[in-house]
PDB file of C-alpha atoms in Angstrom:
ATOM      1  CA  MET J   1     117.699  90.937 107.793  1.00 83.00           C
ATOM      2  CA  MET J   2     115.583  91.558 104.936  1.00 88.00           C
ATOM      3  CA  PRO J   3     116.200  94.976 102.829  1.00 93.00           C
ATOM      4  CA  TRP J   4     113.375  97.666 102.721  1.00 95.00           C
ATOM      5  CA  TYR J   5     112.769  97.081  98.838  1.00 95.00           C
ATOM      6  CA  ALA J   6     112.112  93.020  99.719  1.00 95.00           C
ATOM      7  CA  TRP J   7     109.017  94.105 102.087  1.00 96.00           C
ATOM      8  CA  ALA J   8     107.486  96.428  99.564  1.00 96.00           C
ATOM      9  CA  TYR J   9     107.776  93.755  97.335  1.00 96.00           C
ATOM     10  CA  LEU J  10     105.740  91.385  99.850  1.00 96.00           C
ATOM     11  CA  ALA J  11     103.495  94.099 100.413  1.00 97.00           C
ATOM     12  CA  LEU J  12     102.959  93.881  96.494  1.00 96.00           C
ATOM     13  CA  LEU J  13     102.964  90.740  96.475  1.00 96.00           C
ATOM     14  CA  ALA J  14      99.891  90.732  99.249  1.00 96.00           C
ATOM     15  CA  LEU J  15      97.940  92.896  97.557  1.00 95.00           C
ATOM     16  CA  ILE J  16      98.023  90.973  94.322  1.00 94.00           C
ATOM     17  CA  GLY J  17      96.718  87.949  95.892  1.00 94.00           C
ATOM     18  CA  VAL J  18      94.158  89.180  98.507  1.00 95.00           C
ATOM     19  CA  SER J  19      92.907  91.601  94.723  1.00 92.00           C
ATOM     20  CA  ASN J  20      92.854  88.484  92.746  1.00 91.00           C
ATOM     21  CA  PHE J  21      91.005  86.451  95.567  1.00 94.00           C
ATOM     22  CA  LEU J  22      88.393  89.291  95.982  1.00 93.00           C
ATOM     23  CA  ALA J  23      87.934  89.950  92.032  1.00 89.00           C
ATOM     24  CA  GLY J  24      87.702  85.982  91.678  1.00 90.00           C
ATOM     25  CA  LEU J  25      84.733  86.150  94.198  1.00 93.00           C
ATOM     26  CA  ARG J  26      82.845  88.721  92.749  1.00 92.00           C
ATOM     27  CA  GLY J  27      82.935  87.285  89.350  1.00 85.00           C
ATOM     28  CA  GLY J  28      81.501  83.742  91.126  1.00 88.00           C
ATOM     29  CA  GLN J  29      84.656  81.815  90.751  1.00 90.00           C
ATOM     30  CA  ARG J  30      84.946  78.738  92.628  1.00 93.00           C
ATOM     31  CA  MET J  31      86.451  78.610  95.998  1.00 95.00           C
ATOM     32  CA  GLY J  32      88.701  76.092  95.781  1.00 94.00           C
ATOM     33  CA  LEU J  33      90.387  77.466  92.574  1.00 94.00           C
ATOM     34  CA  LEU J  34      90.384  80.836  94.412  1.00 94.00           C
ATOM     35  CA  LEU J  35      92.289  79.478  97.280  1.00 96.00           C
ATOM     36  CA  LEU J  36      94.525  77.494  95.383  1.00 96.00           C
ATOM     37  CA  ARG J  37      95.364  80.770  93.896  1.00 95.00           C
ATOM     38  CA  LEU J  38      95.682  82.410  97.099  1.00 96.00           C
ATOM     39  CA  ALA J  39      98.053  79.751  98.441  1.00 97.00           C
ATOM     40  CA  ALA J  40      99.838  80.040  95.006  1.00 96.00           C
ATOM     41  CA  VAL J  41     100.994  83.554  95.892  1.00 96.00           C
ATOM     42  CA  ALA J  42     101.785  82.702  99.102  1.00 97.00           C
ATOM     43  CA  VAL J  43     104.460  80.012  98.149  1.00 96.00           C
ATOM     44  CA  LEU J  44     106.012  83.094  95.809  1.00 96.00           C
ATOM     45  CA  ALA J  45     105.986  84.975  98.946  1.00 96.00           C
ATOM     46  CA  LEU J  46     107.935  82.814 100.898  1.00 95.00           C
ATOM     47  CA  GLY J  47     110.444  82.306  97.821  1.00 93.00           C
ATOM     48  CA  VAL J  48     111.152  85.831  97.961  1.00 94.00           C
ATOM     49  CA  VAL J  49     111.456  85.712 101.372  1.00 94.00           C
ATOM     50  CA  LEU J  50     113.911  82.363 101.387  1.00 92.00           C
ATOM     51  CA  PHE J  51     116.482  84.300  98.972  1.00 92.00           C
ATOM     52  CA  TYR J  52     116.529  87.523 100.817  1.00 90.00           C
ATOM     53  CA  ARG J  53     116.957  85.717 104.072  1.00 88.00           C
ATOM     54  CA  GLY J  54     119.978  83.518 102.039  1.00 80.00           C
ATOM     55  CA  SER J  55     118.534  80.262 103.547  1.00 73.00           C
ATOM     56  CA  GLY J  56     117.800  78.315 100.864  1.00 69.00           C
ATOM     57  CA  ALA J  57     115.045  76.122 100.153  1.00 76.00           C
ATOM     58  CA  GLY J  58     114.758  71.954  99.584  1.00 83.00           C
ATOM     59  CA  LEU J  59     112.786  70.167  97.342  1.00 87.00           C
ATOM     60  CA  ALA J  60     109.417  70.367  98.610  1.00 91.00           C
ATOM     61  CA  PHE J  61     109.352  73.993  98.062  1.00 92.00           C
ATOM     62  CA  MET J  62     110.658  73.573  94.467  1.00 93.00           C
ATOM     63  CA  ALA J  63     107.851  71.586  94.076  1.00 94.00           C
ATOM     64  CA  ALA J  64     105.378  73.681  95.583  1.00 96.00           C
ATOM     65  CA  LEU J  65     106.939  76.561  93.718  1.00 95.00           C
ATOM     66  CA  PHE J  66     106.572  74.510  90.228  1.00 96.00           C
ATOM     67  CA  VAL J  67     102.815  74.215  90.878  1.00 96.00           C
ATOM     68  CA  ALA J  68     102.282  77.648  91.915  1.00 96.00           C
ATOM     69  CA  ALA J  69     104.020  79.067  88.742  1.00 95.00           C
ATOM     70  CA  LEU J  70     101.532  76.358  86.756  1.00 96.00           C
ATOM     71  CA  LEU J  71      98.844  78.012  88.524  1.00 94.00           C
ATOM     72  CA  GLN J  72      99.906  81.653  87.839  1.00 93.00           C
ATOM     73  CA  ALA J  73     100.280  80.353  83.904  1.00 93.00           C
ATOM     74  CA  GLN J  74      96.765  79.019  83.992  1.00 93.00           C
ATOM     75  CA  LYS J  75      95.398  82.143  85.867  1.00 91.00           C
ATOM     76  CA  SER J  76      97.124  84.009  82.886  1.00 90.00           C
ATOM     77  CA  VAL J  77      95.718  82.357  80.223  1.00 91.00           C
ATOM     78  CA  ALA J  78      92.297  82.191  81.843  1.00 88.00           C
ATOM     79  CA  ASP J  79      92.660  86.284  82.165  1.00 86.00           C
ATOM     80  CA  ALA J  80      93.148  86.755  78.425  1.00 85.00           C
ATOM     81  CA  GLN J  81      90.504  84.992  77.395  1.00 88.00           C
ATOM     82  CA  GLN J  82      88.267  86.404  79.829  1.00 84.00           C
ATOM     83  CA  MET J  83      89.129  90.029  78.222  1.00 83.00           C
ATOM     84  CA  ARG J  84      88.975  88.568  75.061  1.00 84.00           C
ATOM     85  CA  GLU J  85      85.422  87.620  75.582  1.00 87.00           C
ATOM     86  CA  GLN J  86      84.057  90.653  77.674  1.00 84.00           C
ATOM     87  CA  ARG J  87      86.125  93.485  76.013  1.00 83.00           C
ATOM     88  CA  LEU J  88      87.515  94.875  78.944  1.00 80.00           C
ATOM     89  CA  PRO J  89      88.554  98.728  79.048  1.00 83.00           C
ATOM     90  CA  ALA J  90      92.164  99.430  78.289  1.00 84.00           C
ATOM     91  CA  ALA J  91      93.025 100.317  82.122  1.00 86.00           C
ATOM     92  CA  ALA J  92      91.557  97.111  83.049  1.00 82.00           C
ATOM     93  CA  ARG J  93      93.297  95.042  80.373  1.00 83.00           C
ATOM     94  CA  ILE J  94      97.086  96.796  81.746  1.00 87.00           C
ATOM     95  CA  GLY J  95      95.892  96.441  85.565  1.00 85.00           C
ATOM     96  CA  VAL J  96      95.584  92.502  84.786  1.00 85.00           C
ATOM     97  CA  ALA J  97      98.634  92.450  82.648  1.00 86.00           C
ATOM     98  CA  LEU J  98     100.876  94.049  85.383  1.00 89.00           C
ATOM     99  CA  GLY J  99      99.446  92.403  88.238  1.00 87.00           C
ATOM    100  CA  GLY J 100     100.573  89.272  86.477  1.00 88.00           C
ATOM    101  CA  LEU J 101     104.163  90.465  85.314  1.00 91.00           C
ATOM    102  CA  ALA J 102     104.767  91.610  88.678  1.00 93.00           C
ATOM    103  CA  LEU J 103     104.708  87.646  90.147  1.00 94.00           C
ATOM    104  CA  LEU J 104     107.798  86.803  87.680  1.00 93.00           C
ATOM    105  CA  PRO J 105     110.593  87.835  89.823  1.00 94.00           C
ATOM    106  CA  ALA J 106     109.134  85.857  92.854  1.00 95.00           C
ATOM    107  CA  ILE J 107     109.274  82.681  90.813  1.00 95.00           C
ATOM    108  CA  ALA J 108     112.974  83.643  89.976  1.00 95.00           C
ATOM    109  CA  LEU J 109     113.852  84.392  93.197  1.00 93.00           C
ATOM    110  CA  GLY J 110     112.457  81.555  94.718  1.00 92.00           C
ATOM    111  CA  ALA J 111     114.156  79.354  91.904  1.00 92.00           C
ATOM    112  CA  LEU J 112     117.227  81.175  93.198  1.00 91.00           C
ATOM    113  CA  ALA J 113     116.471  80.161  96.451  1.00 89.00           C
ATOM    114  CA  VAL J 114     116.394  76.545  95.532  1.00 89.00           C
ATOM    115  CA  TRP J 115     119.539  76.728  93.785  1.00 88.00           C
ATOM    116  CA  ILE J 116     121.324  78.187  96.653  1.00 83.00           C
ATOM    117  CA  GLN J 117     120.237  75.310  98.873  1.00 78.00           C
ATOM    118  CA  GLN J 118     121.600  72.994  96.012  1.00 76.00           C
ATOM    119  CA  GLY J 119     124.855  75.094  96.655  1.00 71.00           C
ATOM    120  CA  GLY J 120     124.810  76.614  92.877  1.00 60.00           C
TER     121      GLY J 120
END
């Protein structure tokens, strides 16, 4: 059974993923890239579920987690460049930064799920 705060974190991840997807649609980004980024957030959410269920994760999930982390890093760099070019207000910059930071624990929990499976 997953604790309530794990469910709350999954809801936050869903909110971040959907809001990034919708912002990308409004910004005219390519649909393929938007779907990849949404799938990356779904992989991060799966890592949270696997960690809290204690079931561990195998090699395929480890590869998916690595790709998801790379996609999120690329998005963070793109967001930083866009914020510099468009001179967004401070509140918007803080929101984008906090959204990116909120994904880091999910990456760590997914890595721990892999570690549990490997007998760590």
